[in-house]
């Protein structure tokens, strides 16, 4: 493929709260950034944080058609801004992991014959057998987790095959619930996409395949053979393989842009579309991460992930196929109570101001006088617990802290939890490890300082917070240049991460003790509350 093309590389990020587009030129200079925020730009869907939280508080979905309308809006905004679509030589993208889209019978006929005179939304909004897509925040499927684990020989066996034990948000588990509770709709479904492959389908004008990396977040893909595990599919729902299509390597060119996009937005008909993947695998690419880096993504979910040379599945966290090298892997641990929880504490105790939040944080000493607060506004991934729990230095439960202690407590407990689970996943943070922060909250230096102190490591950022969308650009460029070009060459102009926070000498004594208390207190609340919510 062309070496030094004079074109653009475009990346889409279908995340929980918004749809983003980023484009770079062949020197990796950003030439476009555009957004559609679901709650405010598409208020007719009445989402909060891009989602619908159902009355039982554990069923959480997003309207599939909202994502379609967001793409119409985004492309129109790009067109109005004068973006030259004809210069895009390759594109890719990502979607929030685990979410699923259910195309009803006959939808493919519509998808492959779209009229360029009308928006995608007008033509596709009624083509889904399940109009509300289950997404990664859902925690209503604990029973299905245990059923699928039992069917294949236990939690560890499921982890050995698919890289994870049964997790509530994982797609295969969600499909089992849909088969059990909406069987007619399931049988009226001709294709099940992930959010990533659904987005790619809108761009190629046909069903796009699921890639190995995002497919690793389904409890369905055998992460060693990179094919659907027949026994796990059977444990979830009948005739599932025909609805999923064949998975492909994440670097695969899956086709050219659709004639709809050429006619309506003047893309070049030769524009290549590279398989879309999950948002976290895309960030691994967008950060130009290397083995040894520890990525802390601070967004709607906080996620820790890292490049792994081999698969080491366990009962904590997840092993995914690496999006940049199908023979390598990616370790990942996800936490649901993240940015929205931090924002809630900011609104409750810091008058809604990050500046006030930072002042209060500094007013409380590191270690917070021994106060520990655990804030699970929505059922957490691990443990599956919901509620707010405050403990004083004597491990006595209390109703409330001072405002400054509430602020410090939410950050210290969140990042102690992240370290606890990362260690359970086998993560070792060596003296020269780079902790690279990304995501919306990575612009908040106060938060990064807490991470540096608790992780006992320096924290770096790059100046591109939209690492997932940027990962789409980089992956498109890699496929365009040809896979015999090492990815490190493709991203050689990527800005080096900059150290923005260093560990405070001596605080490890404080946090070693606090961390040990945190683990015991979390185990105690989990024992008392596990699964009481479903
Ligand atoms: O569930 C997650 C990862 O396993 C989340 O990070 C979602 O990908 C967020 F969209």
XYZ file of C-alpha atoms and ligand atoms in Angstrom:
544
model
C 0.000 0.000 0.000
C 1.014 3.633 -0.484
C 3.846 4.736 1.778
C 3.573 8.519 2.023
C 0.008 9.270 0.991
C -1.170 12.882 1.164
C -4.405 11.861 2.774
C -6.245 11.838 6.086
C -6.907 9.010 8.511
C -10.249 9.183 10.307
C -11.218 7.613 13.656
C -14.720 7.362 15.208
C -15.307 6.705 18.927
C -18.839 5.551 19.813
C -18.433 5.934 23.580
C -21.004 5.892 26.364
C -21.707 9.623 26.588
C -20.785 10.904 23.138
C -19.730 10.172 19.568
C -16.363 11.655 18.591
C -14.472 11.918 15.330
C -10.767 12.665 15.008
C -8.709 12.901 11.810
C -4.947 13.115 11.360
C -2.773 13.737 8.319
C 0.107 11.481 7.361
C 2.398 13.274 9.867
C -0.199 12.503 12.622
C -1.149 16.173 12.953
C -4.772 16.396 14.146
C -6.819 18.051 11.388
C -10.319 17.448 12.776
C -12.018 17.027 16.143
C -15.803 16.869 16.271
C -18.313 15.647 18.850
C -21.965 14.859 19.403
C -22.954 14.626 23.054
C -25.962 12.318 23.411
C -27.687 13.963 26.406
C -27.529 17.542 25.120
C -27.398 17.216 21.310
C -30.076 14.494 21.166
C -32.356 15.349 24.136
C -35.303 13.580 22.542
C -33.782 10.255 23.674
C -33.829 11.415 27.323
C -30.549 9.730 28.295
C -28.409 10.555 31.348
C -24.729 10.021 30.655
C -25.834 8.474 27.373
C -27.836 5.710 29.053
C -31.242 4.738 30.396
C -31.119 3.421 33.984
C -34.220 1.252 34.402
C -36.398 1.269 37.545
C -34.599 -1.731 39.066
C -31.342 0.337 38.942
C -29.358 -2.599 37.548
C -30.756 -2.877 34.018
C -28.945 -0.251 31.928
C -29.416 0.278 28.191
C -28.923 2.853 25.441
C -31.292 3.477 22.508
C -29.690 1.931 19.407
C -31.304 4.512 17.110
C -29.676 7.336 19.124
C -26.249 6.196 17.962
C -27.453 6.270 14.332
C -28.875 9.772 14.674
C -25.628 10.864 16.349
C -23.652 9.700 13.311
C -25.975 11.646 10.983
C -25.462 14.733 13.174
C -21.695 14.291 13.414
C -21.181 13.831 9.673
C -23.400 16.874 8.994
C -21.344 18.923 11.497
C -18.136 17.790 9.761
C -19.613 18.710 6.359
C -20.692 22.152 7.632
C -17.195 22.723 9.068
C -15.803 22.247 5.550
C -14.060 18.941 6.273
C -12.873 17.425 2.982
C -14.105 13.820 3.194
C -12.511 13.017 -0.177
C -9.067 13.223 1.471
C -9.822 10.343 3.850
C -7.869 7.377 2.506
C -8.683 5.029 5.409
C -10.816 5.064 8.524
C -11.524 2.926 11.550
C -13.066 3.370 14.959
C -14.303 1.842 18.150
C -17.329 1.397 20.318
C -17.986 1.005 24.021
C -17.178 -2.620 24.781
C -19.723 -5.399 25.431
C -22.813 -3.462 24.263
C -24.909 -5.327 21.709
C -27.147 -4.416 18.772
C -29.922 -6.715 17.448
C -30.676 -6.249 13.726
C -34.109 -7.671 12.929
C -34.844 -9.984 9.989
C -34.753 -8.007 6.732
C -32.551 -5.223 8.104
C -29.648 -6.148 5.839
C -31.773 -5.382 2.769
C -32.278 -1.852 4.113
C -28.644 -1.435 5.165
C -27.330 -2.394 1.731
C -29.739 -0.171 -0.222
C -29.759 3.135 1.626
C -30.931 6.237 -0.238
C -28.303 9.031 -0.010
C -31.121 11.607 -0.040
C -32.188 10.697 3.500
C -30.425 10.454 6.884
C -29.419 7.024 8.140
C -31.780 7.462 11.098
C -34.916 7.829 8.947
C -34.060 4.603 7.094
C -32.747 2.370 9.896
C -34.417 3.482 13.159
C -37.007 0.675 13.064
C -34.669 -2.122 11.959
C -33.887 -3.510 15.422
C -35.610 -6.393 17.186
C -34.336 -5.047 20.533
C -34.504 -1.217 20.290
C -32.707 -0.627 23.607
C -29.162 -2.033 23.485
C -27.860 -3.579 26.716
C -24.544 -1.893 27.539
C -21.489 -2.407 29.757
C -23.097 -0.723 32.811
C -25.821 -3.377 33.053
C -25.663 -5.649 36.114
C -28.945 -7.553 35.742
C -27.457 -10.869 34.597
C -25.731 -12.419 37.613
C -27.920 -15.511 37.304
C -26.969 -15.942 33.645
C -23.278 -15.650 34.589
C -23.548 -18.612 36.920
C -25.643 -20.621 34.432
C -23.110 -20.199 31.603
C -20.179 -20.948 33.925
C -21.905 -24.114 35.147
C -22.700 -25.198 31.586
C -19.047 -25.160 30.507
C -17.523 -26.599 33.678
C -17.097 -23.660 36.022
C -15.903 -20.054 36.225
C -12.230 -20.914 35.730
C -12.962 -23.057 32.657
C -14.951 -20.184 31.102
C -12.024 -17.868 31.850
C -9.540 -20.313 30.305
C -11.583 -20.413 27.067
C -12.780 -16.791 26.724
C -10.330 -14.823 28.874
C -12.881 -13.985 31.591
C -15.193 -15.744 34.006
C -18.847 -14.797 33.522
C -19.324 -11.059 33.941
C -22.706 -9.363 33.974
C -21.926 -6.895 31.173
C -20.381 -9.429 28.787
C -22.310 -9.857 25.553
C -22.835 -13.625 25.586
C -24.289 -13.361 29.083
C -26.613 -10.546 27.939
C -27.680 -12.600 24.888
C -28.619 -15.476 27.214
C -30.881 -13.132 29.194
C -32.489 -11.870 25.971
C -33.045 -15.430 24.756
C -34.665 -16.301 28.103
C -36.831 -13.184 28.444
C -37.481 -12.009 24.845
C -37.277 -15.240 22.852
C -39.505 -14.015 20.014
C -37.333 -10.940 19.510
C -34.226 -13.144 19.628
C -35.646 -15.411 16.940
C -36.532 -12.333 14.853
C -32.857 -11.251 14.959
C -30.711 -11.918 11.876
C -27.464 -10.317 13.102
C -26.051 -9.421 16.521
C -23.342 -6.740 16.417
C -21.174 -5.218 19.079
C -21.354 -1.411 19.232
C -18.041 -1.391 17.354
C -19.121 -3.649 14.492
C -22.534 -1.942 14.389
C -20.769 1.386 13.830
C -18.571 -0.128 11.113
C -21.729 -1.541 9.457
C -23.111 1.992 9.122
C -19.953 2.997 7.255
C -19.593 0.046 4.881
C -23.341 -0.276 4.267
C -23.453 -3.960 5.203
C -22.979 -6.138 8.297
C -19.404 -5.668 9.518
C -17.575 -8.473 11.313
C -16.666 -8.486 15.002
C -12.914 -8.116 15.562
C -10.850 -10.456 17.763
C -10.121 -7.841 20.414
C -13.635 -6.511 21.095
C -14.936 -10.051 20.552
C -12.799 -11.052 23.556
C -15.218 -9.060 25.734
C -18.196 -11.305 25.000
C -17.517 -14.528 26.972
C -17.932 -16.204 23.542
C -14.599 -16.056 21.669
C -11.888 -18.647 22.293
C -8.984 -16.222 22.762
C -6.403 -18.799 21.652
C -8.061 -20.131 18.471
C -9.702 -16.725 17.783
C -12.935 -18.442 16.858
C -16.321 -18.694 18.538
C -16.327 -21.382 21.220
C -19.119 -23.751 20.148
C -19.695 -24.993 23.702
C -20.002 -21.478 25.134
C -22.268 -20.299 22.302
C -24.482 -23.321 22.969
C -24.563 -22.425 26.687
C -25.852 -18.906 25.858
C -28.477 -19.316 23.122
C -29.304 -21.508 20.080
C -28.252 -20.650 16.495
C -25.923 -17.959 17.795
C -22.993 -18.473 15.404
C -25.133 -17.624 12.352
C -26.212 -14.372 14.020
C -22.636 -13.319 14.875
C -20.818 -13.857 11.592
C -17.105 -14.793 11.529
C -14.705 -12.755 13.705
C -11.690 -11.091 12.015
C -8.276 -9.757 13.069
C -8.552 -6.181 14.365
C -6.261 -4.920 11.600
C -8.414 -6.361 8.822
C -9.602 -4.075 5.999
C -13.287 -5.061 5.952
C -14.256 -3.161 2.801
C -14.547 0.250 1.195
C -16.771 3.053 2.398
C -20.389 2.629 1.282
C -21.846 4.264 -1.814
C -24.254 6.018 0.558
C -21.345 7.791 2.267
C -19.697 8.562 -1.085
C -22.863 10.143 -2.500
C -24.002 11.992 0.641
C -20.667 13.176 2.073
C -18.286 12.843 -0.894
C -15.925 10.301 0.624
C -13.601 8.807 -1.976
C -15.022 5.461 -3.175
C -11.501 4.049 -2.513
C -11.599 4.927 1.191
C -10.686 1.758 3.121
C -12.579 0.782 6.284
C -10.565 -1.117 8.891
C -12.384 -3.299 11.434
C -13.668 -1.333 14.410
C -12.749 -2.520 17.890
C -13.534 -1.801 21.550
C -12.815 1.610 23.077
C -10.091 0.319 25.403
C -8.248 -1.710 22.751
C -8.475 1.415 20.547
C -6.894 3.471 23.341
C -4.005 1.004 23.538
C -3.327 1.951 19.905
C -4.070 5.651 20.376
C -1.530 5.899 23.200
C 1.091 4.064 21.165
C 1.467 1.946 24.297
C 4.337 -0.495 24.588
C 4.909 -3.590 26.719
C 5.470 -2.512 30.349
C 3.205 0.546 30.180
C 0.230 0.602 32.554
C -2.680 2.525 31.053
C -5.202 4.128 33.414
C -8.194 5.308 31.416
C -10.354 7.732 33.421
C -13.759 7.997 31.780
C -17.360 6.829 32.126
C -15.587 3.744 33.381
C -12.093 3.687 34.846
C -10.088 0.990 33.159
C -6.582 -0.296 33.753
C -5.041 -2.127 30.843
C -1.649 -3.262 29.667
C 0.090 -5.169 26.851
C 0.642 -8.854 27.707
C 2.890 -11.263 25.753
C 0.752 -14.248 26.792
C -2.729 -15.069 28.070
C -3.029 -15.587 31.832
C -6.796 -15.777 32.471
C -8.045 -15.689 36.060
C -11.193 -14.987 38.068
C -10.374 -11.281 38.317
C -10.172 -8.991 35.307
C -10.040 -9.902 31.636
C -7.637 -11.096 28.952
C -8.357 -9.814 25.448
C -6.667 -10.543 22.117
C -4.298 -7.611 21.483
C -5.690 -5.276 18.778
C -2.218 -4.528 17.426
C -0.782 -8.036 17.413
C -3.172 -11.033 17.228
C -0.465 -13.223 18.795
C -0.284 -10.992 21.897
C -2.846 -10.152 24.537
C -4.149 -7.255 26.583
C -4.990 -7.412 30.289
C -7.940 -5.260 31.373
C -9.782 -4.434 34.595
C -12.860 -2.214 34.524
C -14.550 -0.164 37.254
C -18.034 1.221 36.727
C -18.203 3.821 39.513
C -15.763 6.298 38.001
C -16.146 9.773 36.493
C -19.866 10.074 37.214
C -19.187 9.178 40.864
C -16.361 11.731 41.136
C -18.615 14.350 39.553
C -21.402 13.498 42.026
C -19.045 14.091 45.001
C -17.900 17.348 43.340
C -21.515 18.467 43.006
C -22.514 17.412 46.540
C -19.501 18.723 48.503
C -17.539 21.104 46.242
C -20.349 23.262 44.859
C -19.964 21.594 41.452
C -16.522 23.121 40.978
C -13.299 21.193 40.205
C -11.351 24.145 41.603
C -13.181 23.860 44.928
C -12.796 20.067 44.718
C -9.008 20.454 44.419
C -8.909 22.921 47.355
C -10.852 20.477 49.544
C -8.615 17.588 48.452
C -5.545 19.528 49.590
C -7.269 20.428 52.894
C -7.471 16.733 53.848
C -4.143 14.967 54.547
C -2.975 11.973 52.483
C -4.581 8.966 54.185
C -7.610 11.100 55.127
C -7.192 10.643 58.914
C -7.911 6.946 58.328
C -11.383 7.641 56.846
C -12.392 5.274 54.023
C -15.429 5.901 51.838
C -16.721 3.376 49.280
C -19.090 4.915 46.762
C -20.891 2.400 44.515
C -23.650 4.502 42.945
C -24.311 1.725 40.456
C -23.596 -1.967 40.988
C -19.809 -2.320 40.710
C -18.146 -4.880 38.451
C -16.191 -6.409 41.334
C -17.787 -6.748 43.849
C -21.342 -6.654 42.455
C -22.440 -4.269 45.198
C -24.377 -1.002 45.203
C -24.422 1.604 47.986
C -22.309 4.134 49.891
C -20.261 2.965 52.871
C -18.178 5.247 55.145
C -15.770 4.030 57.825
C -13.712 6.045 60.344
C -10.151 5.220 61.443
C -11.521 2.528 63.789
C -13.449 0.808 60.966
C -16.708 2.025 62.512
C -19.398 2.803 59.933
C -20.364 6.508 59.963
C -23.013 8.526 58.142
C -20.920 11.384 56.834
C -17.409 12.886 56.608
C -16.393 16.532 56.405
C -16.536 17.907 52.866
C -12.771 17.681 52.470
C -12.763 14.094 53.712
C -15.555 13.118 51.288
C -13.501 14.478 48.394
C -10.308 12.732 49.446
C -12.186 9.539 50.307
C -13.735 9.058 46.858
C -10.357 9.392 45.125
C -8.341 7.321 47.595
C -10.881 4.495 47.714
C -11.312 4.392 43.932
C -7.589 4.197 43.213
C -6.848 1.795 46.066
C -9.510 -0.468 44.564
C -7.920 -0.147 41.142
C -4.546 -1.161 42.518
C -5.990 -4.044 44.563
C -7.644 -5.607 41.514
C -4.700 -4.892 39.238
C -2.464 -6.808 41.664
C -5.011 -9.671 41.799
C -4.627 -9.746 38.011
C -0.886 -10.224 38.424
C 0.070 -6.625 37.682
C 3.531 -5.759 39.008
C 4.478 -2.070 38.974
C 8.240 -1.942 38.642
C 10.373 1.145 39.465
C 10.598 2.167 35.810
C 6.945 1.446 34.969
C 5.122 4.218 33.157
C 1.546 4.799 34.348
C -0.062 6.606 31.422
C -3.364 8.339 32.196
C -5.941 9.040 29.508
C -9.649 9.839 29.296
C -11.586 12.930 30.271
C -10.477 13.020 33.921
C -6.781 12.808 32.981
C -6.739 16.606 32.675
C -7.275 16.846 36.464
C -3.792 17.018 38.029
C -5.182 16.531 41.570
C -6.576 13.145 40.577
C -3.291 12.179 38.899
C -1.355 13.037 42.078
C -3.541 10.637 44.095
C -2.820 7.929 41.499
C 0.933 8.599 41.694
C 0.865 8.336 45.496
C -1.242 5.179 45.649
C 0.438 3.427 42.704
C 3.857 4.525 43.990
C 4.772 5.498 40.460
C 5.114 8.509 38.164
C 2.062 9.336 36.048
C 2.295 10.468 32.436
C -0.211 11.965 30.009
C -0.148 12.643 26.309
C -1.676 15.824 24.976
C -4.387 13.961 23.098
C -7.160 13.043 25.593
C -9.234 11.277 22.882
C -6.963 8.245 22.751
C -9.743 5.893 21.581
C -10.647 7.997 18.544
C -6.942 8.570 17.841
C -6.461 4.808 17.989
C -8.899 4.569 15.085
C -6.761 6.970 13.060
C -3.556 5.086 13.856
C -5.037 1.677 13.124
C -6.395 2.965 9.816
C -2.942 4.294 8.939
C -1.312 0.988 9.913
C -3.626 -1.024 7.653
C -3.195 1.516 4.853
C 0.600 1.464 5.032
C 0.610 -2.302 5.169
C 1.031 -4.592 8.144
C 4.630 -5.343 7.254
C 5.247 -1.821 8.570
C 5.736 -2.112 12.348
C 3.055 -0.174 14.257
C 5.861 1.677 16.091
C 6.929 3.102 12.701
C 3.352 4.132 11.895
C 3.138 6.162 15.133
C 6.716 7.424 15.289
C 5.439 11.033 15.298
C 3.085 10.351 18.222
C 3.856 12.868 21.025
C 5.859 11.299 23.859
C 3.951 11.103 27.152
C 4.865 13.818 29.658
C 5.325 13.153 33.403
C 2.754 15.265 35.278
C 2.732 13.685 38.745
C 5.360 11.911 40.827
C 4.982 9.766 43.923
C 5.316 11.657 47.209
C 8.256 10.049 49.068
C 7.186 8.326 52.288
C 3.439 8.096 51.659
C 3.725 4.386 50.848
C 3.663 3.725 54.611
C 0.275 5.464 54.851
C -1.243 3.781 51.813
C 0.068 0.284 52.565
C -1.918 0.374 55.823
C -4.962 2.088 54.289
C -4.977 -0.363 51.362
C -5.006 -3.374 53.693
C -7.967 -1.874 55.573
C -9.730 -1.080 52.272
C -9.486 -4.704 51.128
C -10.948 -6.029 54.394
C -13.779 -3.475 54.419
C -14.684 -4.157 50.786
C -14.709 -7.906 51.423
C -17.002 -7.299 54.397
C -19.521 -5.213 52.479
C -19.392 -7.688 49.572
C -20.175 -10.585 51.909
C -23.127 -8.671 53.337
C -24.457 -7.259 50.077
C -23.329 -9.529 47.165
C -26.205 -10.186 44.755
C -28.806 -8.715 47.085
C -29.527 -6.247 44.319
C -30.737 -8.707 41.666
O -16.752 -2.361 30.304
C -15.776 -1.739 29.969
C -14.486 -2.425 29.711
O -14.565 -3.801 30.047
C -15.869 -0.272 29.777
O -14.581 0.328 29.785
C -16.553 0.071 28.479
O -15.721 -0.349 27.388
C -16.777 1.575 28.436
F -17.379 1.939 27.278
